[in-house]
């Protein structure tokens, strides 16, 4: 007599003799029950034909496969093999396995169907054991789901498992994951796109969703469930629906929703209990994933944080008092701060001083030089990325600055799109890694810097947000009364860094420093002083210890009449001429020119763009 045998997968060795049509699926009422999560309740049917037996797909979600080809029907002959999910089956007709043979011991007992079970027999499929068999089926499926979830690394992978469970194990027509948002729910975007493409604008069970938001417990919506189907559900063709929250304590991570549009069979209480069990198990996994991500971000945040630096304001009494009052005022509020000034005027130092005087001082101050990166690099640095096939997960600076501050240097260099996204993070307290569809909670204070005249690079909304707390820093050439103080402070700082005694300046060297225009401002001054400290041999810093270009530009070349020549050119033209000459001196090497000028390469690039110099 012909039979169908499971040769690989759950239940391997089990065989059923064919006497009449045989249904195959996960439902206990099937002639051959499969314990496979990919099998539908009634997956396939084998029926007698005039010339033999034929296998037909019963409208399953995952189909029947032969090798790599999906089939809808198959004329069976001895040895025909086919696959349902992870279960491989074979049709046998040419011979019987003799009872008691080695093959019989290996493959197990052949089962003839429901009618073969007599009194006292322990048949697999009996009316009395159908409920128990169904419960065992769900236990096996739950075990498979939990096992599969252990290998997931993202919400997307985890929600795909939920999708499969609802569609396959529960024979649901629509599965949707909803995320909590305010007092309602937000449909998981990948599900929204897929479901709209297949089912159009058919609404979900709104009453069920709103009730689930209030109760936060599993709910069954059928004629005999927790809620009766509403009139709108009937009009939309919704036969039954159920939901189960993914929650840990009072924290709800998501809501799993399943409904049936085409099947007239409503969900049962046992279906809801299975859905609840799956939701509870995967809620733990999702919680652990979130906690691991948070801890990883915290570890990286702590690893990149630096010991607090003492910021000292070097200025005359009037300027120092103005800046001190601004720092105190800005430290007491949470509004964004805009600091405008030329490169090297101390904008970052002022931002650090405000951060350290605020209640955020124990949290890090993250920084990004916007002008030195292209748009994609800025986006990656700010928002981070999700784990991919080749890349590891990486938190962005917005995450790393959580409960601290973020300094965006030259914020006008960001594209309008990135400016809007940064503003949205400030307003909504959420950021989203590249490759993820779920936002993360962040709480960050923004510091921004601009060069004078660069306000046009800001979008109006961001410019408005930055207008509340603004300070303009003067260039060093306009701080003649502070220059002597800054020179002495730079000498003391360099001596400490280099572990040298503090040196004095020769009169000629001091005159050169006081007469220089300082296009690189305080940063350039520190670089010049440190260079002089390194190459000086005696207790005094001499004029010859200073860079040659500084001596030339300061105008100390003796004229024929013995007087000192001072260039009578506009300051901007002097700066342009000096930078271009330095670039020519370095053979076009921008890195070397920036180092000699004592300025960042990003500043040099910005200056060259301003001068119309490219390449």
Coordinates of C-alpha atoms in Angstrom, one line a residue, residues 16-308:
X16 CA 1.2 7.3 7.0
X17 CA -0.4 4.8 4.7
X18 CA -2.6 6.2 1.9
X19 CA -6.1 4.7 1.9
X20 CA -8.0 7.8 0.8
X21 CA -7.2 11.5 0.5
X22 CA -4.6 12.6 3.1
X23 CA -4.3 16.2 4.4
X24 CA -0.9 17.4 5.5
X25 CA -0.3 20.3 7.9
X26 CA 0.2 21.5 11.4
X27 CA -3.4 21.1 12.6
X28 CA -4.0 18.0 14.8
X29 CA -7.0 17.0 12.5
X30 CA -4.7 16.5 9.6
X31 CA -3.9 12.9 8.5
X32 CA -0.2 13.7 8.7
X33 CA 0.6 16.4 11.3
X34 CA 3.8 18.4 10.9
X35 CA 5.6 20.0 13.8
X36 CA 7.2 22.6 11.5
X37 CA 6.8 26.4 12.1
X38 CA 6.8 26.9 8.3
X39 CA 3.9 24.5 7.8
X40 CA 0.4 26.0 7.6
X41 CA -2.4 24.4 9.5
X42 CA -3.7 22.7 6.3
X43 CA -0.7 22.9 4.0
X44 CA -1.2 20.2 1.3
X45 CA -3.5 17.4 0.2
X46 CA -2.6 14.1 -1.4
X47 CA -5.6 12.6 -3.3
X48 CA -6.2 9.6 -5.5
X49 CA -6.4 10.1 -9.2
X50 CA -7.4 7.8 -12.1
X51 CA -3.8 7.0 -12.7
X52 CA -2.2 7.3 -9.3
X53 CA -1.8 9.9 -6.5
X54 CA -1.4 13.6 -6.8
X55 CA -0.1 16.2 -4.3
X56 CA -1.7 19.7 -4.3
X57 CA -0.9 22.9 -2.3
X58 CA -3.9 23.9 -0.2
X59 CA -3.1 27.6 -0.4
X60 CA -0.2 27.6 2.1
X61 CA 1.9 30.6 2.9
X62 CA 5.3 29.0 2.3
X63 CA 4.4 26.6 -0.5
X64 CA 5.7 23.1 -1.5
X65 CA 9.2 22.8 -2.9
X66 CA 11.1 20.3 -5.0
X67 CA 14.7 21.3 -4.9
X68 CA 14.8 25.0 -5.6
X69 CA 11.5 25.1 -7.4
X70 CA 8.2 26.0 -5.8
X71 CA 5.4 23.7 -7.0
X72 CA 1.6 23.9 -6.7
X73 CA 1.0 20.2 -7.6
X74 CA 2.9 17.0 -8.2
X75 CA 2.0 13.7 -9.8
X76 CA 3.5 11.2 -7.3
X77 CA 5.5 8.1 -8.2
X78 CA 7.6 5.8 -6.0
X79 CA 10.5 7.8 -4.5
X80 CA 9.0 11.3 -5.2
X81 CA 10.4 13.8 -2.6
X82 CA 9.1 17.2 -1.7
X83 CA 9.7 19.7 1.1
X84 CA 7.4 21.7 3.3
X85 CA 9.3 24.2 5.4
X86 CA 12.2 22.3 6.9
X87 CA 10.4 18.9 6.6
X88 CA 11.3 16.6 3.7
X89 CA 8.8 13.9 2.7
X90 CA 8.9 11.0 0.3
X91 CA 6.1 9.1 -1.5
X92 CA 6.7 5.2 -1.4
X93 CA 4.7 2.8 -3.5
X94 CA 6.8 0.0 -5.0
X95 CA 7.5 -2.0 -1.8
X96 CA 6.5 -2.4 1.8
X97 CA 8.9 -2.4 4.7
X98 CA 8.6 -5.9 6.3
X99 CA 7.5 -5.6 9.9
X100 CA 10.4 -6.1 12.3
X101 CA 13.0 -5.4 9.7
X102 CA 16.1 -3.2 10.3
X103 CA 14.5 -0.5 8.1
X104 CA 11.3 -0.7 10.2
X105 CA 13.3 -0.2 13.4
X106 CA 15.1 2.7 11.9
X107 CA 12.1 4.6 10.4
X108 CA 9.5 3.8 13.1
X109 CA 6.0 2.5 12.9
X110 CA 3.7 3.1 9.9
X111 CA 0.4 4.9 11.0
X112 CA -2.8 4.1 9.1
X113 CA -4.8 7.1 10.2
X114 CA -7.6 8.0 12.6
X115 CA -9.8 5.1 11.9
X116 CA -7.1 2.5 12.8
X117 CA -7.0 3.5 16.4
X118 CA -8.8 0.9 18.4
X119 CA -9.6 0.8 22.1
X120 CA -6.5 1.0 24.2
X121 CA -4.2 1.9 21.3
X122 CA -1.8 4.9 21.7
X123 CA -2.4 6.4 18.2
X124 CA -0.9 9.9 17.4
X125 CA -4.1 11.3 16.0
X126 CA -7.2 10.7 18.0
X127 CA -10.1 12.9 18.9
X128 CA -9.3 12.6 22.6
X129 CA -5.7 13.7 22.2
X130 CA -6.2 16.4 19.6
X131 CA -6.1 19.2 22.2
X132 CA -3.0 17.8 23.9
X133 CA -1.4 17.3 20.5
X134 CA -2.1 20.9 19.6
X135 CA -0.6 22.1 22.9
X136 CA 2.5 20.0 22.3
X137 CA 2.7 21.4 18.8
X138 CA 2.7 25.0 20.1
X139 CA 5.3 24.1 22.7
X140 CA 7.6 22.8 19.9
X141 CA 7.0 25.9 17.8
X142 CA 7.7 28.1 20.8
X143 CA 11.0 26.3 21.4
X144 CA 11.9 26.9 17.7
X145 CA 11.0 30.6 18.0
X146 CA 13.1 31.1 21.1
X147 CA 16.0 29.3 19.6
X148 CA 15.9 31.3 16.4
X149 CA 15.6 34.6 18.4
X150 CA 19.0 33.9 20.0
X151 CA 20.8 34.6 16.8
X152 CA 19.1 37.9 16.1
X153 CA 21.1 41.2 16.3
X154 CA 18.5 43.8 15.5
X155 CA 14.9 44.7 15.9
X156 CA 14.3 44.0 12.2
X157 CA 15.4 40.4 12.5
X158 CA 13.4 39.9 15.7
X159 CA 10.3 41.3 14.2
X160 CA 10.7 39.1 11.1
X161 CA 10.5 36.1 13.4
X162 CA 7.3 37.5 14.9
X163 CA 6.0 38.0 11.4
X164 CA 6.7 34.4 10.4
X165 CA 5.1 33.0 13.6
X166 CA 1.9 34.9 13.2
X167 CA 1.5 34.3 9.5
X168 CA 2.6 30.6 9.5
X169 CA 1.9 29.2 12.9
X170 CA -1.3 31.0 13.5
X171 CA -2.6 31.2 9.9
X172 CA -3.0 35.0 10.2
X173 CA -3.6 37.0 7.1
X174 CA -2.0 40.1 8.4
X175 CA 0.7 40.4 11.0
X176 CA 1.8 43.9 12.2
X177 CA 4.2 45.1 14.8
X178 CA 3.2 48.4 16.4
X179 CA 5.5 50.6 18.4
X180 CA 4.2 52.6 21.4
X181 CA 4.0 56.3 20.5
X182 CA 2.4 58.9 22.9
X183 CA -1.0 57.5 23.8
X184 CA -1.3 55.3 20.6
X185 CA 0.7 53.1 18.3
X186 CA 3.0 53.6 15.4
X187 CA 2.9 50.8 12.7
X188 CA 6.4 49.3 12.1
X189 CA 7.3 50.9 8.7
X190 CA 8.5 47.6 7.0
X191 CA 5.1 46.0 7.8
X192 CA 3.2 49.1 6.7
X193 CA 4.8 49.0 3.2
X194 CA 4.3 45.2 2.8
X195 CA 0.7 45.2 4.1
X196 CA -0.4 48.1 2.0
X197 CA 1.0 46.5 -1.1
X198 CA -0.9 43.3 -0.5
X199 CA -4.1 44.4 1.3
X200 CA -4.4 48.1 0.3
X201 CA -6.0 50.5 2.8
X202 CA -7.9 47.8 4.8
X203 CA -8.0 49.2 8.3
X204 CA -6.8 47.4 11.4
X205 CA -9.0 46.7 14.4
X206 CA -8.9 50.2 15.8
X207 CA -11.0 49.4 18.9
X208 CA -8.7 46.5 19.7
X209 CA -5.6 48.6 19.3
X210 CA -6.9 51.4 21.5
X211 CA -8.1 49.0 24.2
X212 CA -4.7 47.3 24.1
X213 CA -3.0 50.7 24.7
X214 CA -5.1 51.1 27.8
X215 CA -4.9 47.6 29.3
X216 CA -1.5 46.5 28.0
X217 CA -2.5 42.9 28.1
X218 CA -3.2 40.1 25.5
X219 CA -6.7 40.5 24.0
X220 CA -8.8 38.4 21.7
X221 CA -11.4 40.0 19.5
X222 CA -14.0 37.4 18.4
X223 CA -17.6 36.7 19.2
X224 CA -16.5 34.9 22.3
X225 CA -13.4 36.8 23.1
X226 CA -12.4 39.8 25.2
X227 CA -13.9 42.2 22.7
X228 CA -16.7 41.7 20.3
X229 CA -15.9 42.6 16.6
X230 CA -17.2 46.1 15.9
X231 CA -19.4 47.2 13.0
X232 CA -16.4 48.8 11.3
X233 CA -14.5 45.5 11.5
X234 CA -17.3 43.7 9.8
X235 CA -17.5 46.3 7.1
X236 CA -13.8 46.0 6.5
X237 CA -14.0 42.2 6.3
X238 CA -12.2 41.5 9.5
X239 CA -13.3 38.1 10.9
X240 CA -11.2 38.0 14.1
X241 CA -8.0 39.6 15.5
X242 CA -5.8 39.4 18.6
X243 CA -2.9 41.3 20.1
X244 CA -0.1 40.6 22.6
X245 CA 2.3 43.2 24.0
X246 CA 6.0 42.7 24.2
X247 CA 6.6 44.1 27.7
X248 CA 9.0 43.9 30.6
X249 CA 7.2 45.1 33.8
X250 CA 5.6 48.3 32.9
X251 CA 7.8 48.9 29.9
X252 CA 6.2 48.1 26.5
X253 CA 8.6 47.5 23.6
X254 CA 6.0 46.7 21.0
X255 CA 2.6 45.2 20.2
X256 CA 2.1 42.1 18.1
X257 CA -1.1 42.2 16.1
X258 CA -2.6 39.4 14.0
X259 CA -6.0 39.2 12.2
X260 CA -7.9 37.1 9.7
X261 CA -9.6 38.5 6.7
X262 CA -10.2 35.5 4.5
X263 CA -10.7 32.6 7.0
X264 CA -14.1 32.2 8.6
X265 CA -12.5 30.3 11.5
X266 CA -11.9 32.7 14.4
X267 CA -8.8 32.7 16.6
X268 CA -9.2 30.6 19.7
X269 CA -8.1 31.3 23.3
X270 CA -5.3 28.7 22.8
X271 CA -4.0 30.8 19.8
X272 CA -3.9 33.9 22.0
X273 CA -2.1 32.0 24.8
X274 CA 0.5 30.9 22.2
X275 CA 0.9 34.4 20.9
X276 CA 1.3 35.7 24.4
X277 CA 4.0 33.1 25.2
X278 CA 5.9 34.1 22.0
X279 CA 5.6 37.8 22.9
X280 CA 6.8 37.3 26.4
X281 CA 9.9 35.3 25.3
X282 CA 10.8 37.8 22.5
X283 CA 10.2 40.8 24.8
X284 CA 13.0 39.5 27.0
X285 CA 15.2 39.2 24.0
X286 CA 14.3 42.7 22.8
X287 CA 14.9 44.1 26.2
X288 CA 18.3 42.4 26.4
X289 CA 19.2 43.7 23.0
X290 CA 18.3 47.3 24.0
X291 CA 20.2 47.0 27.2
X292 CA 23.3 45.6 25.5
X293 CA 23.2 48.5 23.0
X294 CA 22.8 51.0 25.8
X295 CA 25.7 49.5 27.7
X296 CA 27.9 49.4 24.6
X297 CA 27.2 53.0 23.9
X298 CA 27.9 53.9 27.6
X299 CA 31.2 52.0 27.4
X300 CA 32.3 53.8 24.3
X301 CA 31.1 57.1 25.7
X302 CA 33.2 56.7 28.8
X303 CA 36.1 55.5 26.8
X304 CA 36.2 58.6 24.7
X305 CA 35.5 61.0 27.5
X306 CA 38.5 63.0 28.8
X307 CA 39.4 64.3 32.2
X308 CA 37.9 67.7 32.7

